[in-house]
Each structure stands twice: as C-alpha cells, then as structure tokens.
Amino acid sequence: MVTITLRDAARFGQMMLERGVFKGKRIIPESYFQSTFDTPFTGHSTSYKILGMEEEYKNQVWMIQDANLMYTAGSFGQYIFVDYKNKFAVVFMANWANNSIQKNLDHMLRIVLSVGEHIAKKQKD
C-alpha cells in the first residue's frame, strides 16, 4: 500500500505530464514512456470503455487514446489524470467505499474533459 498526499500526487501527475522529468531531472526513463504511450497496444483488450472510449491498461497506468490521456487509479477514489493534449494534470482524492462504481469514474472523466476543453478554448483566444 502506498500513501500519498494531494501535493505529492500532483507532483507525480506533473512528472508524468513531462514524461518522467521533475524539476529538470529525469526520474523515470524515457523508454517507459515510449513503451507505454508511443508503442501501439498489442496485449489482450481489456474490453473496458469509459464514456464510449476504449481504455487500455499497460505499465501500471490506464490510457484513453481517443482523449490522449492517462490515469492512475488508487483505492477509495484517489485518481491522477494526465491530459497530454491540453497539457495539464489533475488529482482527485475521494473517500469512496467502492472504487469500482463506473458512474463515479465517468463523472470524474467528464470533469477532466471539460477542464481540457476550457484550457483549449483559452489557448485559442
């Protein structure tokens, strides 16, 4: 079991956004990101969908290729989402009795996608 604070989870999300670099120092090898994100998924399909988008699990993270994002899922509703398209990371620290309720994950993803749309719109303005 890993215990992590909100701040440390956000730092981890930022490091994942920067492909393993934190404060200018490489923490995770680039090869991890090439294997995880740049190499087509060739394993068994998880057959999971979230908001109608396929998600894949590889190298300890969930990926939603259609939205160009990844997320980690912790116990009781702790999630780190990284949106590579819009260049941001967001952390959720919930206190759910059951971490596998799909509507909760759907709701969080809707929030992440909405924030991403807002960021994209602001960048165009």
PDB file of N, CA and C in Angstrom, residues 7-100:
ATOM      1  N   ARG A   7      -0.570  16.928  -2.599  1.00  0.00           N
ATOM      2  CA  ARG A   7       0.538  17.653  -3.225  1.00  0.00           C
ATOM      3  C   ARG A   7       1.490  16.692  -3.944  1.00  0.00           C
ATOM      4  N   ASP A   8       1.828  15.584  -3.302  1.00  0.00           N
ATOM      5  CA  ASP A   8       2.731  14.631  -3.946  1.00  0.00           C
ATOM      6  C   ASP A   8       2.075  13.968  -5.153  1.00  0.00           C
ATOM      7  N   ALA A   9       0.775  13.711  -5.062  1.00  0.00           N
ATOM      8  CA  ALA A   9       0.063  13.152  -6.216  1.00  0.00           C
ATOM      9  C   ALA A   9       0.102  14.135  -7.379  1.00  0.00           C
ATOM     10  N   ALA A  10      -0.067  15.425  -7.086  1.00  0.00           N
ATOM     11  CA  ALA A  10       0.003  16.447  -8.140  1.00  0.00           C
ATOM     12  C   ALA A  10       1.406  16.515  -8.732  1.00  0.00           C
ATOM     13  N   ARG A  11       2.414  16.400  -7.895  1.00  0.00           N
ATOM     14  CA  ARG A  11       3.793  16.388  -8.399  1.00  0.00           C
ATOM     15  C   ARG A  11       4.025  15.175  -9.300  1.00  0.00           C
ATOM     16  N   PHE A  12       3.495  14.032  -8.891  1.00  0.00           N
ATOM     17  CA  PHE A  12       3.624  12.830  -9.715  1.00  0.00           C
ATOM     18  C   PHE A  12       2.917  13.038 -11.053  1.00  0.00           C
ATOM     19  N   GLY A  13       1.718  13.608 -11.022  1.00  0.00           N
ATOM     20  CA  GLY A  13       0.991  13.893 -12.260  1.00  0.00           C
ATOM     21  C   GLY A  13       1.765  14.826 -13.169  1.00  0.00           C
ATOM     22  N   GLN A  14       2.366  15.855 -12.604  1.00  0.00           N
ATOM     23  CA  GLN A  14       3.173  16.789 -13.399  1.00  0.00           C
ATOM     24  C   GLN A  14       4.381  16.082 -13.999  1.00  0.00           C
ATOM     25  N   MET A  15       4.999  15.200 -13.214  1.00  0.00           N
ATOM     26  CA  MET A  15       6.146  14.453 -13.723  1.00  0.00           C
ATOM     27  C   MET A  15       5.718  13.539 -14.879  1.00  0.00           C
ATOM     28  N   MET A  16       4.555  12.913 -14.757  1.00  0.00           N
ATOM     29  CA  MET A  16       4.062  12.068 -15.842  1.00  0.00           C
ATOM     30  C   MET A  16       3.750  12.919 -17.074  1.00  0.00           C
ATOM     31  N   LEU A  17       3.206  14.103 -16.862  1.00  0.00           N
ATOM     32  CA  LEU A  17       2.931  15.017 -17.971  1.00  0.00           C
ATOM     33  C   LEU A  17       4.219  15.379 -18.696  1.00  0.00           C
ATOM     34  N   GLU A  18       5.282  15.546 -17.952  1.00  0.00           N
ATOM     35  CA  GLU A  18       6.584  15.905 -18.524  1.00  0.00           C
ATOM     36  C   GLU A  18       7.417  14.672 -18.871  1.00  0.00           C
ATOM     37  N   ARG A  19       6.747  13.547 -19.026  1.00  0.00           N
ATOM     38  CA  ARG A  19       7.365  12.285 -19.453  1.00  0.00           C
ATOM     39  C   ARG A  19       8.578  11.908 -18.602  1.00  0.00           C
ATOM     40  N   GLY A  20       8.360  11.936 -17.277  1.00  0.00           N
ATOM     41  CA  GLY A  20       9.369  11.427 -16.358  1.00  0.00           C
ATOM     42  C   GLY A  20      10.369  12.432 -15.855  1.00  0.00           C
ATOM     43  N   VAL A  21      10.198  13.699 -16.200  1.00  0.00           N
ATOM     44  CA  VAL A  21      11.131  14.742 -15.757  1.00  0.00           C
ATOM     45  C   VAL A  21      10.452  15.562 -14.660  1.00  0.00           C
ATOM     46  N   PHE A  22      11.181  15.776 -13.568  1.00  0.00           N
ATOM     47  CA  PHE A  22      10.671  16.596 -12.471  1.00  0.00           C
ATOM     48  C   PHE A  22      11.729  17.606 -12.077  1.00  0.00           C
ATOM     49  N   LYS A  23      11.357  18.873 -12.149  1.00  0.00           N
ATOM     50  CA  LYS A  23      12.280  19.973 -11.846  1.00  0.00           C
ATOM     51  C   LYS A  23      13.582  19.844 -12.640  1.00  0.00           C
ATOM     52  N   GLY A  24      13.444  19.484 -13.908  1.00  0.00           N
ATOM     53  CA  GLY A  24      14.590  19.404 -14.802  1.00  0.00           C
ATOM     54  C   GLY A  24      15.415  18.136 -14.686  1.00  0.00           C
ATOM     55  N   LYS A  25      15.038  17.239 -13.796  1.00  0.00           N
ATOM     56  CA  LYS A  25      15.801  16.000 -13.598  1.00  0.00           C
ATOM     57  C   LYS A  25      14.969  14.803 -14.035  1.00  0.00           C
ATOM     58  N   ARG A  26      15.583  13.921 -14.832  1.00  0.00           N
ATOM     59  CA  ARG A  26      14.886  12.720 -15.289  1.00  0.00           C
ATOM     60  C   ARG A  26      14.757  11.750 -14.125  1.00  0.00           C
ATOM     61  N   ILE A  27      13.517  11.379 -13.806  1.00  0.00           N
ATOM     62  CA  ILE A  27      13.221  10.448 -12.722  1.00  0.00           C
ATOM     63  C   ILE A  27      12.856   9.074 -13.284  1.00  0.00           C
ATOM     64  N   ILE A  28      12.037   9.071 -14.326  1.00  0.00           N
ATOM     65  CA  ILE A  28      11.604   7.831 -14.977  1.00  0.00           C
ATOM     66  C   ILE A  28      12.198   7.813 -16.374  1.00  0.00           C
ATOM     67  N   PRO A  29      12.800   6.687 -16.781  1.00  0.00           N
ATOM     68  CA  PRO A  29      13.435   6.635 -18.106  1.00  0.00           C
ATOM     69  C   PRO A  29      12.448   6.922 -19.241  1.00  0.00           C
ATOM     70  N   GLU A  30      12.924   7.597 -20.262  1.00  0.00           N
ATOM     71  CA  GLU A  30      12.107   7.888 -21.445  1.00  0.00           C
ATOM     72  C   GLU A  30      11.586   6.595 -22.066  1.00  0.00           C
ATOM     73  N   SER A  31      12.339   5.514 -21.936  1.00  0.00           N
ATOM     74  CA  SER A  31      11.922   4.233 -22.515  1.00  0.00           C
ATOM     75  C   SER A  31      10.580   3.763 -21.943  1.00  0.00           C
ATOM     76  N   TYR A  32      10.289   4.097 -20.686  1.00  0.00           N
ATOM     77  CA  TYR A  32       8.992   3.751 -20.100  1.00  0.00           C
ATOM     78  C   TYR A  32       7.869   4.426 -20.886  1.00  0.00           C
ATOM     79  N   PHE A  33       8.039   5.693 -21.196  1.00  0.00           N
ATOM     80  CA  PHE A  33       7.001   6.442 -21.899  1.00  0.00           C
ATOM     81  C   PHE A  33       6.880   5.983 -23.344  1.00  0.00           C
ATOM     82  N   GLN A  34       8.005   5.646 -23.971  1.00  0.00           N
ATOM     83  CA  GLN A  34       7.950   5.118 -25.330  1.00  0.00           C
ATOM     84  C   GLN A  34       7.191   3.800 -25.338  1.00  0.00           C
ATOM     85  N   SER A  35       7.491   2.936 -24.386  1.00  0.00           N
ATOM     86  CA  SER A  35       6.819   1.643 -24.301  1.00  0.00           C
ATOM     87  C   SER A  35       5.337   1.800 -23.970  1.00  0.00           C
ATOM     88  N   THR A  36       5.044   2.710 -23.077  1.00  0.00           N
ATOM     89  CA  THR A  36       3.670   2.862 -22.597  1.00  0.00           C
ATOM     90  C   THR A  36       2.784   3.621 -23.566  1.00  0.00           C
ATOM     91  N   PHE A  37       3.263   4.726 -24.075  1.00  0.00           N
ATOM     92  CA  PHE A  37       2.401   5.627 -24.841  1.00  0.00           C
ATOM     93  C   PHE A  37       2.669   5.646 -26.335  1.00  0.00           C
ATOM     94  N   ASP A  38       3.898   5.408 -26.737  1.00  0.00           N
ATOM     95  CA  ASP A  38       4.258   5.559 -28.145  1.00  0.00           C
ATOM     96  C   ASP A  38       4.191   4.252 -28.924  1.00  0.00           C
ATOM     97  N   THR A  39       4.116   3.129 -28.225  1.00  0.00           N
ATOM     98  CA  THR A  39       4.059   1.822 -28.870  1.00  0.00           C
ATOM     99  C   THR A  39       2.604   1.368 -28.903  1.00  0.00           C
ATOM    100  N   PRO A  40       2.110   0.953 -30.055  1.00  0.00           N
ATOM    101  CA  PRO A  40       0.716   0.503 -30.117  1.00  0.00           C
ATOM    102  C   PRO A  40       0.452  -0.624 -29.124  1.00  0.00           C
ATOM    103  N   PHE A  41      -0.720  -0.609 -28.553  1.00  0.00           N
ATOM    104  CA  PHE A  41      -1.113  -1.634 -27.597  1.00  0.00           C
ATOM    105  C   PHE A  41      -1.290  -2.951 -28.335  1.00  0.00           C
ATOM    106  N   THR A  42      -0.616  -3.985 -27.863  1.00  0.00           N
ATOM    107  CA  THR A  42      -0.691  -5.281 -28.542  1.00  0.00           C
ATOM    108  C   THR A  42      -1.172  -6.392 -27.629  1.00  0.00           C
ATOM    109  N   GLY A  43      -1.472  -6.070 -26.381  1.00  0.00           N
ATOM    110  CA  GLY A  43      -1.914  -7.086 -25.427  1.00  0.00           C
ATOM    111  C   GLY A  43      -3.378  -7.424 -25.617  1.00  0.00           C
ATOM    112  N   HIS A  44      -3.864  -8.178 -24.680  1.00  0.00           N
ATOM    113  CA  HIS A  44      -5.280  -8.521 -24.703  1.00  0.00           C
ATOM    114  C   HIS A  44      -6.102  -7.272 -24.402  1.00  0.00           C
ATOM    115  N   SER A  45      -7.150  -7.095 -25.135  1.00  0.00           N
ATOM    116  CA  SER A  45      -8.014  -5.944 -24.908  1.00  0.00           C
ATOM    117  C   SER A  45      -8.676  -6.070 -23.543  1.00  0.00           C
ATOM    118  N   THR A  46      -8.750  -4.982 -22.830  1.00  0.00           N
ATOM    119  CA  THR A  46      -9.415  -5.004 -21.536  1.00  0.00           C
ATOM    120  C   THR A  46     -10.925  -5.032 -21.707  1.00  0.00           C
ATOM    121  N   SER A  47     -11.384  -4.652 -22.855  1.00  0.00           N
ATOM    122  CA  SER A  47     -12.800  -4.528 -23.200  1.00  0.00           C
ATOM    123  C   SER A  47     -13.526  -3.542 -22.286  1.00  0.00           C
ATOM    124  N   TYR A  48     -12.772  -2.672 -21.654  1.00  0.00           N
ATOM    125  CA  TYR A  48     -13.377  -1.618 -20.847  1.00  0.00           C
ATOM    126  C   TYR A  48     -13.605  -0.389 -21.713  1.00  0.00           C
ATOM    127  N   LYS A  49     -14.691   0.270 -21.435  1.00  0.00           N
ATOM    128  CA  LYS A  49     -14.969   1.541 -22.097  1.00  0.00           C
ATOM    129  C   LYS A  49     -15.362   2.539 -21.026  1.00  0.00           C
ATOM    130  N   ILE A  50     -14.976   3.773 -21.270  1.00  0.00           N
ATOM    131  CA  ILE A  50     -15.360   4.851 -20.379  1.00  0.00           C
ATOM    132  C   ILE A  50     -15.880   5.983 -21.252  1.00  0.00           C
ATOM    133  N   LEU A  51     -17.115   6.359 -21.018  1.00  0.00           N
ATOM    134  CA  LEU A  51     -17.800   7.359 -21.851  1.00  0.00           C
ATOM    135  C   LEU A  51     -17.692   7.008 -23.333  1.00  0.00           C
ATOM    136  N   GLY A  52     -17.792   5.725 -23.635  1.00  0.00           N
ATOM    137  CA  GLY A  52     -17.762   5.257 -25.007  1.00  0.00           C
ATOM    138  C   GLY A  52     -16.383   5.148 -25.630  1.00  0.00           C
ATOM    139  N   MET A  53     -15.341   5.475 -24.878  1.00  0.00           N
ATOM    140  CA  MET A  53     -13.965   5.414 -25.397  1.00  0.00           C
ATOM    141  C   MET A  53     -13.258   4.188 -24.824  1.00  0.00           C
ATOM    142  N   GLU A  54     -12.502   3.512 -25.684  1.00  0.00           N
ATOM    143  CA  GLU A  54     -11.727   2.354 -25.235  1.00  0.00           C
ATOM    144  C   GLU A  54     -10.634   2.797 -24.277  1.00  0.00           C
ATOM    145  N   GLU A  55     -10.434   2.009 -23.234  1.00  0.00           N
ATOM    146  CA  GLU A  55      -9.306   2.265 -22.353  1.00  0.00           C
ATOM    147  C   GLU A  55      -8.448   1.010 -22.272  1.00  0.00           C
ATOM    148  N   GLU A  56      -7.160   1.223 -22.133  1.00  0.00           N
ATOM    149  CA  GLU A  56      -6.187   0.131 -22.090  1.00  0.00           C
ATOM    150  C   GLU A  56      -5.362   0.269 -20.825  1.00  0.00           C
ATOM    151  N   TYR A  57      -4.962  -0.867 -20.282  1.00  0.00           N
ATOM    152  CA  TYR A  57      -4.109  -0.866 -19.096  1.00  0.00           C
ATOM    153  C   TYR A  57      -2.748  -1.408 -19.496  1.00  0.00           C
ATOM    154  N   LYS A  58      -1.718  -0.621 -19.244  1.00  0.00           N
ATOM    155  CA  LYS A  58      -0.370  -1.022 -19.640  1.00  0.00           C
ATOM    156  C   LYS A  58       0.637  -0.320 -18.738  1.00  0.00           C
ATOM    157  N   ASN A  59       1.610  -1.054 -18.257  1.00  0.00           N
ATOM    158  CA  ASN A  59       2.694  -0.488 -17.441  1.00  0.00           C
ATOM    159  C   ASN A  59       2.177   0.318 -16.251  1.00  0.00           C
ATOM    160  N   GLN A  60       1.177  -0.216 -15.589  1.00  0.00           N
ATOM    161  CA  GLN A  60       0.625   0.342 -14.351  1.00  0.00           C
ATOM    162  C   GLN A  60      -0.228   1.597 -14.526  1.00  0.00           C
ATOM    163  N   VAL A  61      -0.611   1.943 -15.734  1.00  0.00           N
ATOM    164  CA  VAL A  61      -1.488   3.098 -15.947  1.00  0.00           C
ATOM    165  C   VAL A  61      -2.616   2.727 -16.910  1.00  0.00           C
ATOM    166  N   TRP A  62      -3.711   3.430 -16.783  1.00  0.00           N
ATOM    167  CA  TRP A  62      -4.819   3.324 -17.719  1.00  0.00           C
ATOM    168  C   TRP A  62      -4.658   4.408 -18.766  1.00  0.00           C
ATOM    169  N   MET A  63      -4.899   4.048 -20.019  1.00  0.00           N
ATOM    170  CA  MET A  63      -4.773   5.009 -21.111  1.00  0.00           C
ATOM    171  C   MET A  63      -6.076   5.078 -21.892  1.00  0.00           C
ATOM    172  N   ILE A  64      -6.466   6.282 -22.246  1.00  0.00           N
ATOM    173  CA  ILE A  64      -7.618   6.508 -23.113  1.00  0.00           C
ATOM    174  C   ILE A  64      -7.071   7.236 -24.330  1.00  0.00           C
ATOM    175  N   GLN A  65      -6.739   6.460 -25.356  1.00  0.00           N
ATOM    176  CA  GLN A  65      -6.052   7.014 -26.519  1.00  0.00           C
ATOM    177  C   GLN A  65      -6.887   8.068 -27.230  1.00  0.00           C
ATOM    178  N   ASP A  66      -8.214   7.848 -27.327  1.00  0.00           N
ATOM    179  CA  ASP A  66      -9.070   8.805 -28.036  1.00  0.00           C
ATOM    180  C   ASP A  66      -8.998  10.200 -27.423  1.00  0.00           C
ATOM    181  N   ALA A  67      -8.784  10.274 -26.119  1.00  0.00           N
ATOM    182  CA  ALA A  67      -8.721  11.566 -25.433  1.00  0.00           C
ATOM    183  C   ALA A  67      -7.286  11.999 -25.158  1.00  0.00           C
ATOM    184  N   ASN A  68      -6.309  11.175 -25.557  1.00  0.00           N
ATOM    185  CA  ASN A  68      -4.887  11.463 -25.338  1.00  0.00           C
ATOM    186  C   ASN A  68      -4.606  11.733 -23.860  1.00  0.00           C
ATOM    187  N   LEU A  69      -5.141  10.835 -23.014  1.00  0.00           N
ATOM    188  CA  LEU A  69      -4.873  10.982 -21.595  1.00  0.00           C
ATOM    189  C   LEU A  69      -4.636   9.639 -20.942  1.00  0.00           C
ATOM    190  N   MET A  70      -4.013   9.718 -19.763  1.00  0.00           N
ATOM    191  CA  MET A  70      -3.780   8.535 -18.954  1.00  0.00           C
ATOM    192  C   MET A  70      -4.244   8.838 -17.544  1.00  0.00           C
ATOM    193  N   TYR A  71      -4.465   7.756 -16.792  1.00  0.00           N
ATOM    194  CA  TYR A  71      -4.785   7.969 -15.389  1.00  0.00           C
ATOM    195  C   TYR A  71      -4.321   6.794 -14.554  1.00  0.00           C
ATOM    196  N   THR A  72      -4.094   7.083 -13.295  1.00  0.00           N
ATOM    197  CA  THR A  72      -3.804   6.051 -12.309  1.00  0.00           C
ATOM    198  C   THR A  72      -5.003   5.994 -11.378  1.00  0.00           C
ATOM    199  N   ALA A  73      -5.297   4.809 -10.898  1.00  0.00           N
ATOM    200  CA  ALA A  73      -6.448   4.622 -10.019  1.00  0.00           C
ATOM    201  C   ALA A  73      -5.980   4.026  -8.701  1.00  0.00           C
ATOM    202  N   GLY A  74      -6.215   4.761  -7.635  1.00  0.00           N
ATOM    203  CA  GLY A  74      -5.872   4.271  -6.306  1.00  0.00           C
ATOM    204  C   GLY A  74      -7.117   3.789  -5.585  1.00  0.00           C
ATOM    205  N   SER A  75      -6.935   3.330  -4.388  1.00  0.00           N
ATOM    206  CA  SER A  75      -8.050   2.839  -3.584  1.00  0.00           C
ATOM    207  C   SER A  75      -8.951   3.971  -3.131  1.00  0.00           C
ATOM    208  N   PHE A  76     -10.234   3.674  -3.073  1.00  0.00           N
ATOM    209  CA  PHE A  76     -11.226   4.570  -2.481  1.00  0.00           C
ATOM    210  C   PHE A  76     -11.370   5.912  -3.186  1.00  0.00           C
ATOM    211  N   GLY A  77     -11.036   5.966  -4.468  1.00  0.00           N
ATOM    212  CA  GLY A  77     -11.294   7.172  -5.241  1.00  0.00           C
ATOM    213  C   GLY A  77     -10.139   8.129  -5.393  1.00  0.00           C
ATOM    214  N   GLN A  78      -8.920   7.652  -5.229  1.00  0.00           N
ATOM    215  CA  GLN A  78      -7.762   8.507  -5.491  1.00  0.00           C
ATOM    216  C   GLN A  78      -7.317   8.291  -6.938  1.00  0.00           C
ATOM    217  N   TYR A  79      -7.361   9.360  -7.733  1.00  0.00           N
ATOM    218  CA  TYR A  79      -7.030   9.284  -9.152  1.00  0.00           C
ATOM    219  C   TYR A  79      -6.105  10.421  -9.540  1.00  0.00           C
ATOM    220  N   ILE A  80      -5.204  10.115 -10.474  1.00  0.00           N
ATOM    221  CA  ILE A  80      -4.373  11.136 -11.103  1.00  0.00           C
ATOM    222  C   ILE A  80      -4.639  11.040 -12.599  1.00  0.00           C
ATOM    223  N   PHE A  81      -5.141  12.103 -13.190  1.00  0.00           N
ATOM    224  CA  PHE A  81      -5.377  12.166 -14.627  1.00  0.00           C
ATOM    225  C   PHE A  81      -4.339  13.082 -15.258  1.00  0.00           C
ATOM    226  N   VAL A  82      -3.815  12.669 -16.407  1.00  0.00           N
ATOM    227  CA  VAL A  82      -2.867  13.491 -17.163  1.00  0.00           C
ATOM    228  C   VAL A  82      -3.416  13.633 -18.575  1.00  0.00           C
ATOM    229  N   ASP A  83      -3.674  14.862 -18.965  1.00  0.00           N
ATOM    230  CA  ASP A  83      -4.194  15.183 -20.294  1.00  0.00           C
ATOM    231  C   ASP A  83      -3.028  15.716 -21.124  1.00  0.00           C
ATOM    232  N   TYR A  84      -2.520  14.868 -22.017  1.00  0.00           N
ATOM    233  CA  TYR A  84      -1.354  15.252 -22.823  1.00  0.00           C
ATOM    234  C   TYR A  84      -1.723  16.241 -23.927  1.00  0.00           C
ATOM    235  N   LYS A  85      -2.937  16.164 -24.405  1.00  0.00           N
ATOM    236  CA  LYS A  85      -3.363  17.074 -25.471  1.00  0.00           C
ATOM    237  C   LYS A  85      -3.399  18.521 -24.975  1.00  0.00           C
ATOM    238  N   ASN A  86      -3.976  18.728 -23.806  1.00  0.00           N
ATOM    239  CA  ASN A  86      -4.138  20.082 -23.274  1.00  0.00           C
ATOM    240  C   ASN A  86      -3.104  20.440 -22.211  1.00  0.00           C
ATOM    241  N   LYS A  87      -2.201  19.510 -21.951  1.00  0.00           N
ATOM    242  CA  LYS A  87      -1.033  19.747 -21.092  1.00  0.00           C
ATOM    243  C   LYS A  87      -1.385  20.158 -19.663  1.00  0.00           C
ATOM    244  N   PHE A  88      -2.132  19.274 -18.983  1.00  0.00           N
ATOM    245  CA  PHE A  88      -2.388  19.503 -17.560  1.00  0.00           C
ATOM    246  C   PHE A  88      -2.600  18.169 -16.852  1.00  0.00           C
ATOM    247  N   ALA A  89      -2.409  18.200 -15.557  1.00  0.00           N
ATOM    248  CA  ALA A  89      -2.664  17.044 -14.703  1.00  0.00           C
ATOM    249  C   ALA A  89      -3.632  17.474 -13.611  1.00  0.00           C
ATOM    250  N   VAL A  90      -4.483  16.562 -13.189  1.00  0.00           N
ATOM    251  CA  VAL A  90      -5.441  16.851 -12.128  1.00  0.00           C
ATOM    252  C   VAL A  90      -5.538  15.635 -11.210  1.00  0.00           C
ATOM    253  N   VAL A  91      -5.712  15.903  -9.931  1.00  0.00           N
ATOM    254  CA  VAL A  91      -5.786  14.849  -8.921  1.00  0.00           C
ATOM    255  C   VAL A  91      -7.154  14.895  -8.253  1.00  0.00           C
ATOM    256  N   PHE A  92      -7.722  13.724  -8.026  1.00  0.00           N
ATOM    257  CA  PHE A  92      -8.953  13.591  -7.256  1.00  0.00           C
ATOM    258  C   PHE A  92      -8.645  12.755  -6.026  1.00  0.00           C
ATOM    259  N   MET A  93      -9.038  13.235  -4.873  1.00  0.00           N
ATOM    260  CA  MET A  93      -8.890  12.493  -3.624  1.00  0.00           C
ATOM    261  C   MET A  93     -10.283  12.349  -3.019  1.00  0.00           C
ATOM    262  N   ALA A  94     -10.919  11.243  -3.301  1.00  0.00           N
ATOM    263  CA  ALA A  94     -12.264  10.991  -2.791  1.00  0.00           C
ATOM    264  C   ALA A  94     -12.180  10.016  -1.612  1.00  0.00           C
ATOM    265  N   ASN A  95     -13.320   9.680  -1.081  1.00  0.00           N
ATOM    266  CA  ASN A  95     -13.391   8.720   0.010  1.00  0.00           C
ATOM    267  C   ASN A  95     -14.564   7.788  -0.268  1.00  0.00           C
ATOM    268  N   TRP A  96     -14.406   6.986  -1.311  1.00  0.00           N
ATOM    269  CA  TRP A  96     -15.472   6.091  -1.725  1.00  0.00           C
ATOM    270  C   TRP A  96     -15.324   4.746  -1.039  1.00  0.00           C
ATOM    271  N   ALA A  97     -16.430   4.177  -0.658  1.00  0.00           N
ATOM    272  CA  ALA A  97     -16.403   2.835  -0.084  1.00  0.00           C
ATOM    273  C   ALA A  97     -16.115   1.800  -1.168  1.00  0.00           C
ATOM    274  N   ASN A  98     -16.543   2.088  -2.396  1.00  0.00           N
ATOM    275  CA  ASN A  98     -16.357   1.155  -3.508  1.00  0.00           C
ATOM    276  C   ASN A  98     -15.717   1.910  -4.667  1.00  0.00           C
ATOM    277  N   ASN A  99     -14.513   1.519  -5.014  1.00  0.00           N
ATOM    278  CA  ASN A  99     -13.742   2.205  -6.054  1.00  0.00           C
ATOM    279  C   ASN A  99     -14.145   1.787  -7.466  1.00  0.00           C
ATOM    280  N   SER A 100     -14.999   0.796  -7.591  1.00  0.00           N
ATOM    281  CA  SER A 100     -15.287   0.261  -8.926  1.00  0.00           C
ATOM    282  C   SER A 100     -16.666   0.656  -9.447  1.00  0.00           C
TER     283      SER A 100
END
